[in-house]
PDB file of C-alpha atoms in Angstrom:
ATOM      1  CA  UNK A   1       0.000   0.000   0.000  1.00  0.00           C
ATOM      2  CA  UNK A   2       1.836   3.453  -0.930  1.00  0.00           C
ATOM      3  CA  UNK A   3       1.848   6.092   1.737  1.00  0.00           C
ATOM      4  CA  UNK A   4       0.912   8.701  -0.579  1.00  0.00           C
ATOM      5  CA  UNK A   5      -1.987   8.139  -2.242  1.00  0.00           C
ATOM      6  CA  UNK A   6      -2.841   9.180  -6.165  1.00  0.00           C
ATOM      7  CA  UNK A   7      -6.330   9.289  -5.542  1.00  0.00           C
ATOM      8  CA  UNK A   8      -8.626  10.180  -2.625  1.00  0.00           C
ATOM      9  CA  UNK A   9     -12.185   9.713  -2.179  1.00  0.00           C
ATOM     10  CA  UNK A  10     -14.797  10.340   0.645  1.00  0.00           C
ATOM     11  CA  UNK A  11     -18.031   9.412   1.165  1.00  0.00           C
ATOM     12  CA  UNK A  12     -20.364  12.641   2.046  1.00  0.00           C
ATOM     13  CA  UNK A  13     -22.778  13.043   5.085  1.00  0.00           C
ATOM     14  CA  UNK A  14     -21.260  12.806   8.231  1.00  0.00           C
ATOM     15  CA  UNK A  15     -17.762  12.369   6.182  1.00  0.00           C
ATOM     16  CA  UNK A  16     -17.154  15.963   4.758  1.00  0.00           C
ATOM     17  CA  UNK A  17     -20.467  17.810   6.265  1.00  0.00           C
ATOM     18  CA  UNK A  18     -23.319  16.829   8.650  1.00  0.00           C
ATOM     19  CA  UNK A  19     -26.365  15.083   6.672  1.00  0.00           C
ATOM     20  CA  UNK A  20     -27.766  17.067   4.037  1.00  0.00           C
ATOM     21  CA  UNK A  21     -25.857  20.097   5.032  1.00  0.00           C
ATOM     22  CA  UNK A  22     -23.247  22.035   3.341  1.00  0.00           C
ATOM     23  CA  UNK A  23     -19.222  21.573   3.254  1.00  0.00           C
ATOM     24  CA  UNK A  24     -17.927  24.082   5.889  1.00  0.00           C
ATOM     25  CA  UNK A  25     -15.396  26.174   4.472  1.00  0.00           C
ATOM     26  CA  UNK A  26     -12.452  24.204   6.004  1.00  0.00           C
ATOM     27  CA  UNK A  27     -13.240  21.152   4.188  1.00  0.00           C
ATOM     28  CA  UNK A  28     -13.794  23.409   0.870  1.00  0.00           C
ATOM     29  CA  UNK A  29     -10.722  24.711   1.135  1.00  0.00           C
ATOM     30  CA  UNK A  30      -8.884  21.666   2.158  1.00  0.00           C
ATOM     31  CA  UNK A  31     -11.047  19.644  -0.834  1.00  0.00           C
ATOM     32  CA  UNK A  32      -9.216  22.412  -3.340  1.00  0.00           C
ATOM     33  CA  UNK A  33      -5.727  22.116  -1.787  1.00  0.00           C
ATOM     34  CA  UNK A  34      -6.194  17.968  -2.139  1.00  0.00           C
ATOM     35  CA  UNK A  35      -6.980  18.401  -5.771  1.00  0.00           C
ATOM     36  CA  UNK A  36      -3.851  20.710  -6.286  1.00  0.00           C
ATOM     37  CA  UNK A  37      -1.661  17.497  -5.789  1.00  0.00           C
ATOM     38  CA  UNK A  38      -3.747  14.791  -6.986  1.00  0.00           C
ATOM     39  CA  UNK A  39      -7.412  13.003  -7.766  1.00  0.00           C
ATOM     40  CA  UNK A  40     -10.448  13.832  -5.551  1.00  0.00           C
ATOM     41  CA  UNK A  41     -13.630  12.063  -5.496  1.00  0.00           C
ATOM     42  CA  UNK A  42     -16.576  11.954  -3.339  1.00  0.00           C
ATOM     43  CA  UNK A  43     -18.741   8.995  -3.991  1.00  0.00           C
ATOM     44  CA  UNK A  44     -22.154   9.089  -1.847  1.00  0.00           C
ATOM     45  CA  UNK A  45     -25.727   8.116  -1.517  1.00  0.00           C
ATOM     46  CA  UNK A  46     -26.989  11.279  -1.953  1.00  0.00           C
ATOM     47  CA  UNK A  47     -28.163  12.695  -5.221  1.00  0.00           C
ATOM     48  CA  UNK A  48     -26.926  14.711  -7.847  1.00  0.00           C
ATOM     49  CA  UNK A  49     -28.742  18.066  -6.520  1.00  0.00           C
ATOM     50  CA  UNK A  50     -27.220  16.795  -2.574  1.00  0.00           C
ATOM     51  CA  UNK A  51     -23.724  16.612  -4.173  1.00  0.00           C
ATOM     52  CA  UNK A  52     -24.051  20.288  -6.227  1.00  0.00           C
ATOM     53  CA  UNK A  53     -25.696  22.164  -2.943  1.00  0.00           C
ATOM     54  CA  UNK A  54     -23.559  20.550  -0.566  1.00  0.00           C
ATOM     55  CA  UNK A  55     -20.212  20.403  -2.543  1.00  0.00           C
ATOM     56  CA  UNK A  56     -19.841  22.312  -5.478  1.00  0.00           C
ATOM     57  CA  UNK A  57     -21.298  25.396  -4.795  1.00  0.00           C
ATOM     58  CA  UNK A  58     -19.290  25.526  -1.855  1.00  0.00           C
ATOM     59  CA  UNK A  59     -16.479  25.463  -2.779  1.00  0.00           C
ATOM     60  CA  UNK A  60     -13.838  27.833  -3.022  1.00  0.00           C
ATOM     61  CA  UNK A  61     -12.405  29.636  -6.210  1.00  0.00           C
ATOM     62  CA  UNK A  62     -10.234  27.424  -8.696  1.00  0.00           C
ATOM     63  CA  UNK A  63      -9.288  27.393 -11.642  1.00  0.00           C
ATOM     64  CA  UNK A  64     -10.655  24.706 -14.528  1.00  0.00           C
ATOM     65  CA  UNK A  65      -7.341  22.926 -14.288  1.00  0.00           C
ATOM     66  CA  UNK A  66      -8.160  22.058 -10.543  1.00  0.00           C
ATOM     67  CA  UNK A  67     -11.480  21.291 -10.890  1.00  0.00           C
ATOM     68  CA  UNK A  68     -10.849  18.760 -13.532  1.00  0.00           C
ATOM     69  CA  UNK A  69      -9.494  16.624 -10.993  1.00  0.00           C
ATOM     70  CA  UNK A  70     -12.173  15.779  -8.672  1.00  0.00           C
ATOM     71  CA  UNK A  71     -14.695  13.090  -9.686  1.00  0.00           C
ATOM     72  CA  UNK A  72     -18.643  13.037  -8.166  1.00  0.00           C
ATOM     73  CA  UNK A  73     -19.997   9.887  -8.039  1.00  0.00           C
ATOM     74  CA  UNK A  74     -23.408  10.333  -6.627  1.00  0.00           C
ATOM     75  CA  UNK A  75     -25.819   7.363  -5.477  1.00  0.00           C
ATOM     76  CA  UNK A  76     -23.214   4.988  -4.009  1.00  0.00           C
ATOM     77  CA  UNK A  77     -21.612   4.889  -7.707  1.00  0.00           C
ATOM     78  CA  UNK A  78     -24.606   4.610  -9.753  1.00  0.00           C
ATOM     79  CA  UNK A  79     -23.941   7.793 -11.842  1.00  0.00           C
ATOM     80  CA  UNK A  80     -20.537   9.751 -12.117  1.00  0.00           C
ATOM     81  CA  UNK A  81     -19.668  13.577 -12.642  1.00  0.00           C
ATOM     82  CA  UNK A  82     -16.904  15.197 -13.745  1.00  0.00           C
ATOM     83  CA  UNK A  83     -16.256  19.314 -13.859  1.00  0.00           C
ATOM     84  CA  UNK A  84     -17.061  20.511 -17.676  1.00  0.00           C
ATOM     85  CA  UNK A  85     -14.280  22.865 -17.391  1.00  0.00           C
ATOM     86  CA  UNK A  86     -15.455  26.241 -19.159  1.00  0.00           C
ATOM     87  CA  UNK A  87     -14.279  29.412 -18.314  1.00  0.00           C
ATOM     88  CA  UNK A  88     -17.938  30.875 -18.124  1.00  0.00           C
ATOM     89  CA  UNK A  89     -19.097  28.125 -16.115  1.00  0.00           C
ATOM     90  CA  UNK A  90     -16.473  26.428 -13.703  1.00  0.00           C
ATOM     91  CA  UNK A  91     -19.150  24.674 -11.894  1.00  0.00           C
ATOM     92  CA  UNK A  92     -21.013  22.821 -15.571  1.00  0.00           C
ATOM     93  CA  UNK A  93     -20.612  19.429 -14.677  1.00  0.00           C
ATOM     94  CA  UNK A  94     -20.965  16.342 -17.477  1.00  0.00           C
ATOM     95  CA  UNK A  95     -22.063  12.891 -17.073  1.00  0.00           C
ATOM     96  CA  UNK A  96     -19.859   9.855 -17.640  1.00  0.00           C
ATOM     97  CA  UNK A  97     -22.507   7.286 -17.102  1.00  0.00           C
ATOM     98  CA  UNK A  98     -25.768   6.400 -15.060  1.00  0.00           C
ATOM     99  CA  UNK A  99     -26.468   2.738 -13.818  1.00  0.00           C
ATOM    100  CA  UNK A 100     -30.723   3.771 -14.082  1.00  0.00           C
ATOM    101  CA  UNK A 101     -32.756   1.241 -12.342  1.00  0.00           C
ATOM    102  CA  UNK A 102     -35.912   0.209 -14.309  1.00  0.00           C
ATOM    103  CA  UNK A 103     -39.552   0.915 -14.247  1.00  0.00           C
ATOM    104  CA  UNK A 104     -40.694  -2.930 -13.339  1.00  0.00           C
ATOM    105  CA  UNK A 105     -36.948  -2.556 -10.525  1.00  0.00           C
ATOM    106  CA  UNK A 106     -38.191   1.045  -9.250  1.00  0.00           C
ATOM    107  CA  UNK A 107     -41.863  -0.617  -8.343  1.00  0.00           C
ATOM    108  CA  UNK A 108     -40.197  -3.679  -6.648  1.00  0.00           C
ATOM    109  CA  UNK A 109     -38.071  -1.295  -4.466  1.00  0.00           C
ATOM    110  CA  UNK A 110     -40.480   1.025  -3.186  1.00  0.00           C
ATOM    111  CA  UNK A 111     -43.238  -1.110  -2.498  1.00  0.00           C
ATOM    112  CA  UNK A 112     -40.914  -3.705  -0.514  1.00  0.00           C
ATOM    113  CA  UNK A 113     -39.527  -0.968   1.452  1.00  0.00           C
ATOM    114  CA  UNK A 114     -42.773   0.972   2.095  1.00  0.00           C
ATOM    115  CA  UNK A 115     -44.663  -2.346   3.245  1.00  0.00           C
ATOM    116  CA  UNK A 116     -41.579  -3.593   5.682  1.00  0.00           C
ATOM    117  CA  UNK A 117     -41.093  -0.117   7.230  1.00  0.00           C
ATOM    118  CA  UNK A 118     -44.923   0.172   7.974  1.00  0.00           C
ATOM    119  CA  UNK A 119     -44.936  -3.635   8.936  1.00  0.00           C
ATOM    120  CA  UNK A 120     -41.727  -2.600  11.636  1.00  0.00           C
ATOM    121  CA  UNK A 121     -43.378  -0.095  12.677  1.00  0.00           C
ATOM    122  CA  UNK A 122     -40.668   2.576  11.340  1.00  0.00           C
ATOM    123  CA  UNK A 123     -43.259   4.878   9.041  1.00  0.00           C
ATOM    124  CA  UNK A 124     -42.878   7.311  11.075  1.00  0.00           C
ATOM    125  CA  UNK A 125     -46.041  10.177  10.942  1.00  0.00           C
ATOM    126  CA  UNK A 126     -43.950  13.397  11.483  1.00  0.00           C
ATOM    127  CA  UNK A 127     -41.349  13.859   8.662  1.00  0.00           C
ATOM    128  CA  UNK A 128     -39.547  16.761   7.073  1.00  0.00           C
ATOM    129  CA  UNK A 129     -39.921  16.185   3.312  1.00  0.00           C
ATOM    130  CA  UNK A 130     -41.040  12.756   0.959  1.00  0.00           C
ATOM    131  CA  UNK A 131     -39.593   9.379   2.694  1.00  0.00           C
ATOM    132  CA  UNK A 132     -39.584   7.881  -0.584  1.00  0.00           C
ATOM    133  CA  UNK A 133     -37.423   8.699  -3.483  1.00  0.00           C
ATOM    134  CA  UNK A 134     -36.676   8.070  -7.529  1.00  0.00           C
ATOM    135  CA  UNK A 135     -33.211   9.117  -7.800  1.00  0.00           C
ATOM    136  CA  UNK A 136     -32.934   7.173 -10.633  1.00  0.00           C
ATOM    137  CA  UNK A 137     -30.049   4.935 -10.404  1.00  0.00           C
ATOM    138  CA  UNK A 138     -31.360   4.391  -6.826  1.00  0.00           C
ATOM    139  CA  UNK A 139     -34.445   4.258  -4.283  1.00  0.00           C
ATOM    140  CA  UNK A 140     -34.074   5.947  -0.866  1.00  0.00           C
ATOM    141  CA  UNK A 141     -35.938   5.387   2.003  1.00  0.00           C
ATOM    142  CA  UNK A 142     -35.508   8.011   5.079  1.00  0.00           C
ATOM    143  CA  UNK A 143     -37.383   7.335   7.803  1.00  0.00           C
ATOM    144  CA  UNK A 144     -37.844  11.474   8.491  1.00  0.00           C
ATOM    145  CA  UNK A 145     -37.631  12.888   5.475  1.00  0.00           C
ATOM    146  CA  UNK A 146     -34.733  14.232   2.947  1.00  0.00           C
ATOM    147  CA  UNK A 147     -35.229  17.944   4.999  1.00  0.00           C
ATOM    148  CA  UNK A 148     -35.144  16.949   8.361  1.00  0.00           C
ATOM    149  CA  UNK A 149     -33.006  18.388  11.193  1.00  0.00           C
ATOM    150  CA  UNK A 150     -29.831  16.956  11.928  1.00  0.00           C
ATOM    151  CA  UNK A 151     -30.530  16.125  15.501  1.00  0.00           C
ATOM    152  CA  UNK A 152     -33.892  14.645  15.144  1.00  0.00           C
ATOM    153  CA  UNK A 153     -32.044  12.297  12.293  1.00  0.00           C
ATOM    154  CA  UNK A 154     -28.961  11.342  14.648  1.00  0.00           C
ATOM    155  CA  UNK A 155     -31.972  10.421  17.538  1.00  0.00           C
ATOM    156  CA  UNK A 156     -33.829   8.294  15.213  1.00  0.00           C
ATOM    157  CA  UNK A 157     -31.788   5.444  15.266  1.00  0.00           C
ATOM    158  CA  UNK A 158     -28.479   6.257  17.110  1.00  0.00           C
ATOM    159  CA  UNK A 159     -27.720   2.264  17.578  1.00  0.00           C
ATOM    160  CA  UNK A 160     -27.865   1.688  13.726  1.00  0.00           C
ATOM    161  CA  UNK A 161     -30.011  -1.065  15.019  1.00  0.00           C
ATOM    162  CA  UNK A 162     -33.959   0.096  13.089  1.00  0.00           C
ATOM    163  CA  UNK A 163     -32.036   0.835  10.054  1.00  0.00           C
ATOM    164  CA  UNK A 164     -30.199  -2.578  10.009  1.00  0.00           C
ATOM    165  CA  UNK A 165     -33.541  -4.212  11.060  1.00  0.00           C
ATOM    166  CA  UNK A 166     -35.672  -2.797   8.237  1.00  0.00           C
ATOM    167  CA  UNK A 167     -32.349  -3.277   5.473  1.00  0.00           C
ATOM    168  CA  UNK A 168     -32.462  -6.912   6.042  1.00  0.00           C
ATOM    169  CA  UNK A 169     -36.772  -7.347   5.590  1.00  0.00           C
ATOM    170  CA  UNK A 170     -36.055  -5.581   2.182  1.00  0.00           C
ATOM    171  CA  UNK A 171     -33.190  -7.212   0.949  1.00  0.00           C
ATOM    172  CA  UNK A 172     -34.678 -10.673   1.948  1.00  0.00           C
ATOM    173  CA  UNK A 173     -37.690  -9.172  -0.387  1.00  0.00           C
ATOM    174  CA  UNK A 174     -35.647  -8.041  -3.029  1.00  0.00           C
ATOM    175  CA  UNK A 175     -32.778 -10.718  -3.830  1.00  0.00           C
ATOM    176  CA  UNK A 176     -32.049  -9.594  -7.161  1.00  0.00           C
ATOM    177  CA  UNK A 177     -31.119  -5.675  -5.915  1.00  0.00           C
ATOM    178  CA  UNK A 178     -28.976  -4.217  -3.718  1.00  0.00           C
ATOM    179  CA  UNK A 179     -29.858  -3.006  -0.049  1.00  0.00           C
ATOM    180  CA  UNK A 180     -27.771  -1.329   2.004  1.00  0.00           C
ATOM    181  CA  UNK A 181     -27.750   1.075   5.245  1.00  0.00           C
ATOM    182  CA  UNK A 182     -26.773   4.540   3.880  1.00  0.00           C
ATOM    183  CA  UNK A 183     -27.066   8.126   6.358  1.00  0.00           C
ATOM    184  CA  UNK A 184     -27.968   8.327   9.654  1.00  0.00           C
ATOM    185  CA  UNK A 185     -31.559   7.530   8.453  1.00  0.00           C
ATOM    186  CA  UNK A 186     -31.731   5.882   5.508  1.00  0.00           C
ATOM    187  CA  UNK A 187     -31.756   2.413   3.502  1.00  0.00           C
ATOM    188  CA  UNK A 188     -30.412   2.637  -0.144  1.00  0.00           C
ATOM    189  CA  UNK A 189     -31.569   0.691  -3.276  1.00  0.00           C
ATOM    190  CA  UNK A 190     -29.409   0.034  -6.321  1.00  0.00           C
ATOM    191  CA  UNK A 191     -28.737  -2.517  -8.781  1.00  0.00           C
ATOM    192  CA  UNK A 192     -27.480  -5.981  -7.621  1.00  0.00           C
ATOM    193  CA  UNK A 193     -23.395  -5.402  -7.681  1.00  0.00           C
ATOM    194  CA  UNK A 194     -23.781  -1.503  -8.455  1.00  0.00           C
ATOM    195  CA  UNK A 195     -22.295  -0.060  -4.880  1.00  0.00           C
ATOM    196  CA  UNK A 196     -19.370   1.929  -3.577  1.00  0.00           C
ATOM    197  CA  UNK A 197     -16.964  -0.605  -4.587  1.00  0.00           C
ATOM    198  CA  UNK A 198     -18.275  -0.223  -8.234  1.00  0.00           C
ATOM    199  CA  UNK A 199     -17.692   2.925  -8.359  1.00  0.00           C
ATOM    200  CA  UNK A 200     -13.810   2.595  -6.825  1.00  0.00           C
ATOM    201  CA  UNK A 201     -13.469   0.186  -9.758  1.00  0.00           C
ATOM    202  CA  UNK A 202     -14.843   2.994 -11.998  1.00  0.00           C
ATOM    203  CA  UNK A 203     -12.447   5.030 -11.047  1.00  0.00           C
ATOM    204  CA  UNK A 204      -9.419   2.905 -11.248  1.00  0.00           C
ATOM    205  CA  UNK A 205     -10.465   2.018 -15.243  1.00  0.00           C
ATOM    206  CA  UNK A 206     -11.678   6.131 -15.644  1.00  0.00           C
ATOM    207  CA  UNK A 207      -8.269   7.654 -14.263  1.00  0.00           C
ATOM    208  CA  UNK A 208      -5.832   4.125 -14.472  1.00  0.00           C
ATOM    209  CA  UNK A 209      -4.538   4.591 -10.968  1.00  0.00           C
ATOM    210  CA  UNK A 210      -4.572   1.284  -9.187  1.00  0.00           C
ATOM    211  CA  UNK A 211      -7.056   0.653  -6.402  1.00  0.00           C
ATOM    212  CA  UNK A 212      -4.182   0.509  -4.262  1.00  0.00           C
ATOM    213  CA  UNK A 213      -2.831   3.894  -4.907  1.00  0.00           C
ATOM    214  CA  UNK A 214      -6.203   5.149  -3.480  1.00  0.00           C
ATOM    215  CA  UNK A 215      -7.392   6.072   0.046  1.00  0.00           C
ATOM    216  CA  UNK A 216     -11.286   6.431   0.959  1.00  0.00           C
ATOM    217  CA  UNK A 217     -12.737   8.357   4.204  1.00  0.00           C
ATOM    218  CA  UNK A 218     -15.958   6.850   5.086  1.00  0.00           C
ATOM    219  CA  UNK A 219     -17.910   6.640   8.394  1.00  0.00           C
ATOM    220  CA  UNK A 220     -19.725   3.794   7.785  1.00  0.00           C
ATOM    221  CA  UNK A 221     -17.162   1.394   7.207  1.00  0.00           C
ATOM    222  CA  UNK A 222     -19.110  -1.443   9.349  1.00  0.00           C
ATOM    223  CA  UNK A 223     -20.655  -4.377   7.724  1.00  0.00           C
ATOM    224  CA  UNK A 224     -24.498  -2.688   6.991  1.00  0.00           C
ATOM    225  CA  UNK A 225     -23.111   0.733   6.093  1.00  0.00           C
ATOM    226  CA  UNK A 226     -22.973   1.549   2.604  1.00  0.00           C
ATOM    227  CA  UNK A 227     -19.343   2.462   3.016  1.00  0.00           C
ATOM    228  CA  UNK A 228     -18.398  -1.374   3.802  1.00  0.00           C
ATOM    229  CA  UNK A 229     -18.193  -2.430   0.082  1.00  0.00           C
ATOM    230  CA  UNK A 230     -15.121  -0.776  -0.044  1.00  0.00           C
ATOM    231  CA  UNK A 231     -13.689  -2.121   2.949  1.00  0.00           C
ATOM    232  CA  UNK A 232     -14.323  -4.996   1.686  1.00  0.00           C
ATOM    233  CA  UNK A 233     -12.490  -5.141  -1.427  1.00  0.00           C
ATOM    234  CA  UNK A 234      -9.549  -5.168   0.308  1.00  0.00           C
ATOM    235  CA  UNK A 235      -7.448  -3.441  -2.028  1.00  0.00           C
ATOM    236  CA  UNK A 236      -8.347   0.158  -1.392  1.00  0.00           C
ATOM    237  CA  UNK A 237      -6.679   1.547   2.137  1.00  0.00           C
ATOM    238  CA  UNK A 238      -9.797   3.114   4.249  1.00  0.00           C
ATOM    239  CA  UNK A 239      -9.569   5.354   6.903  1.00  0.00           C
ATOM    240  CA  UNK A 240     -12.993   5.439   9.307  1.00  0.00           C
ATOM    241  CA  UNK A 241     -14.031   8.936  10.615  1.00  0.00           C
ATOM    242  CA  UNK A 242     -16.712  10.322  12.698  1.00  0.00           C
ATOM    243  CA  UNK A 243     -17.006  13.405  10.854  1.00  0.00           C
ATOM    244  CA  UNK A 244     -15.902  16.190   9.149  1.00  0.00           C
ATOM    245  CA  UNK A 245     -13.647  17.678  12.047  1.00  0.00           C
ATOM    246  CA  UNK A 246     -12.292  14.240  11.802  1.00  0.00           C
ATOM    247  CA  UNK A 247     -11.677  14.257   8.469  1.00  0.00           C
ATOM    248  CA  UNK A 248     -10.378  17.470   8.459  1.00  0.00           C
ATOM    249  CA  UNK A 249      -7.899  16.721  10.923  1.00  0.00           C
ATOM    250  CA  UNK A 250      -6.558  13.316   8.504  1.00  0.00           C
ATOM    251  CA  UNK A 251      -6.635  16.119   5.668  1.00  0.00           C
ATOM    252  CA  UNK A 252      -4.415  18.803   7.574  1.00  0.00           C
ATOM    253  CA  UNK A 253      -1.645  15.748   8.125  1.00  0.00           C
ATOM    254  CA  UNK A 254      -1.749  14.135   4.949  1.00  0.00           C
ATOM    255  CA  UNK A 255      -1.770  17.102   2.556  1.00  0.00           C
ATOM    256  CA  UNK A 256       2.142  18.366   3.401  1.00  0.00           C
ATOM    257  CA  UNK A 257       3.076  14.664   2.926  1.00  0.00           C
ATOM    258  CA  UNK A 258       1.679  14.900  -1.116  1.00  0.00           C
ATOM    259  CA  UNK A 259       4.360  15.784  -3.825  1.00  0.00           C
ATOM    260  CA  UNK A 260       4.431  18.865  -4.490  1.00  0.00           C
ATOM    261  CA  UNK A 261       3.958  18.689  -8.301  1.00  0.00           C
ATOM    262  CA  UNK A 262       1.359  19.034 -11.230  1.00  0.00           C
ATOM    263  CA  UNK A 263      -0.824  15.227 -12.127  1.00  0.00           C
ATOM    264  CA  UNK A 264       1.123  14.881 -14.952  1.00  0.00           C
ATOM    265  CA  UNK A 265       0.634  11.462 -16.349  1.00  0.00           C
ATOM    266  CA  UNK A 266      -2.808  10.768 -15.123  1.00  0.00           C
ATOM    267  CA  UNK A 267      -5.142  10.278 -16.855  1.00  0.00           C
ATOM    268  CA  UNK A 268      -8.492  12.961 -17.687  1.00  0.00           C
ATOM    269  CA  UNK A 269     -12.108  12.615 -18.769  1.00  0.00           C
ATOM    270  CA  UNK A 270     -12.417  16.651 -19.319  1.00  0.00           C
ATOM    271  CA  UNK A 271     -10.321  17.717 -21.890  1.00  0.00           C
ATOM    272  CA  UNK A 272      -7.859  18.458 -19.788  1.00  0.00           C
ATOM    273  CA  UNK A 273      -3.632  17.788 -19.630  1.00  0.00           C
ATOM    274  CA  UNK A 274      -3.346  16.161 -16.058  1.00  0.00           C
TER     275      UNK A 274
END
């Protein structure tokens, strides 16, 4: 495993901000300083919109050529961004690909996990936004809604133990997709195999840095979390955090170990010389 790593990637909530909430303006700045030296990506559950509000519009002033080296990968992997680049628009972003589920797939999923969270007694009556979601490439359940506070989410189900309860009923419903814990209140749908630890391998074919020149910052690196899959592979070196002072704190002591030097030699989706 190399000590310095080419690439870096973090999950989000509770990673590099509190769930649903933006970056604070440490982590922006540290996210930009990290890209300076080499790849960035930030693979999470949330959606597109989660990754642009949270992330992007956060953070702070670069230049194209910086940009152009972090990679969004948002719903656990399913779909992947990369910064367009233009001088008008720093922020454009362009899609590489997006692992849709289908119509018949999307039905399946939210019917299995409406039924077993009313069935566990986990529907809960006072919510901050829809429980269900269509992101697409993925169905999310949260239990309280996509808006709701950050404190009411972290005393939902500080154990893990209702989320874990309720993933297994719908995964033992749906054999043929993927279910998996994701924030502090929510249970994540994809396609079978189409997880984190697809989109580390997407990454290693996209940029041809080897899994093991890669480091990922996750906080939900146990077995139910949706962070595990890349634990699991075994070839990627994980670091687990409690949050974004946390990671912060790994950032300030790893960033004056990088090599001070442009990516030359790596490899770019944008357009760009890296």
């Amino acid at each position: 495993m190399t000590s310095a790593p080419r690439l870096v990637s973090f999950d989000l909530d509770d990673t590099l901000a509190p769930s649903k909430t933006a970056i604070d303006p440490r982590i922006g700045e540290l996210l930009i300083r990290l890209a300076e030296h080499i790849e960035v990506a930030i693979i999470s559950g949330g959606q597109l919109a989660q990754f642009v509000s949270q992330v992007v519009q956060q953070l702070p002033t670069a230049p194209p050529e910086t940009l152009a080296h972090f990679h969004l990968l948002p719903t656990c992997g399913t779909q992947y961004y990369r910064f367009a680049g233009t001088p008008t628009d720093p922020h454009a972003l362009t899609q590489l690909y997006a692992q849709d589920l289908t119509a018949d797939e999307k039905h399946r999923a939210l019917t299995a996990v409406e039924e077993e969270a009313r069935r566990l007694g986990l529907w809960e009556t006072r919510t901050w936004g829809d429980i269900l979601e269509d992101r697409g490439s993925q169905i999310t359940f949260s239990a309280l809604g996509q808006a709701a506070p950050v404190d009411a989410k972290k005393n939902w189900d500080p154990t893990g133990e209702r989320k874990s309860l309720l993933r297994e009923a719908v995964a033992a419903r749906l054999p043929n997709l993927e279910v998996r814990s994701g924030g502090s209140t929510s249970v994540d749908i994809t396609r079978k195999g189409i997880d984190k630890a697809y989109g580390m391998h997407r990454l290693a074919d996209e940029t041809g840095i080897p899994l093991t020149d890669m480091h990922f910052y996750g906080d939900r690196l146990d077995p139910d979390g949706n962070d595990y899959p890349v634990l699991a592979m075994g070839q990627v070196h994980c670091i687990p955090v409690t949050g974004w002072e946390d990671t912060a704190t790994h950032l300030d002591a790893l960033i004056p170990t990088l090599p001070d030097r442009a990516l030359a030699g790596h490899a770019s989706l944008s357009g760009h010389d890296v």
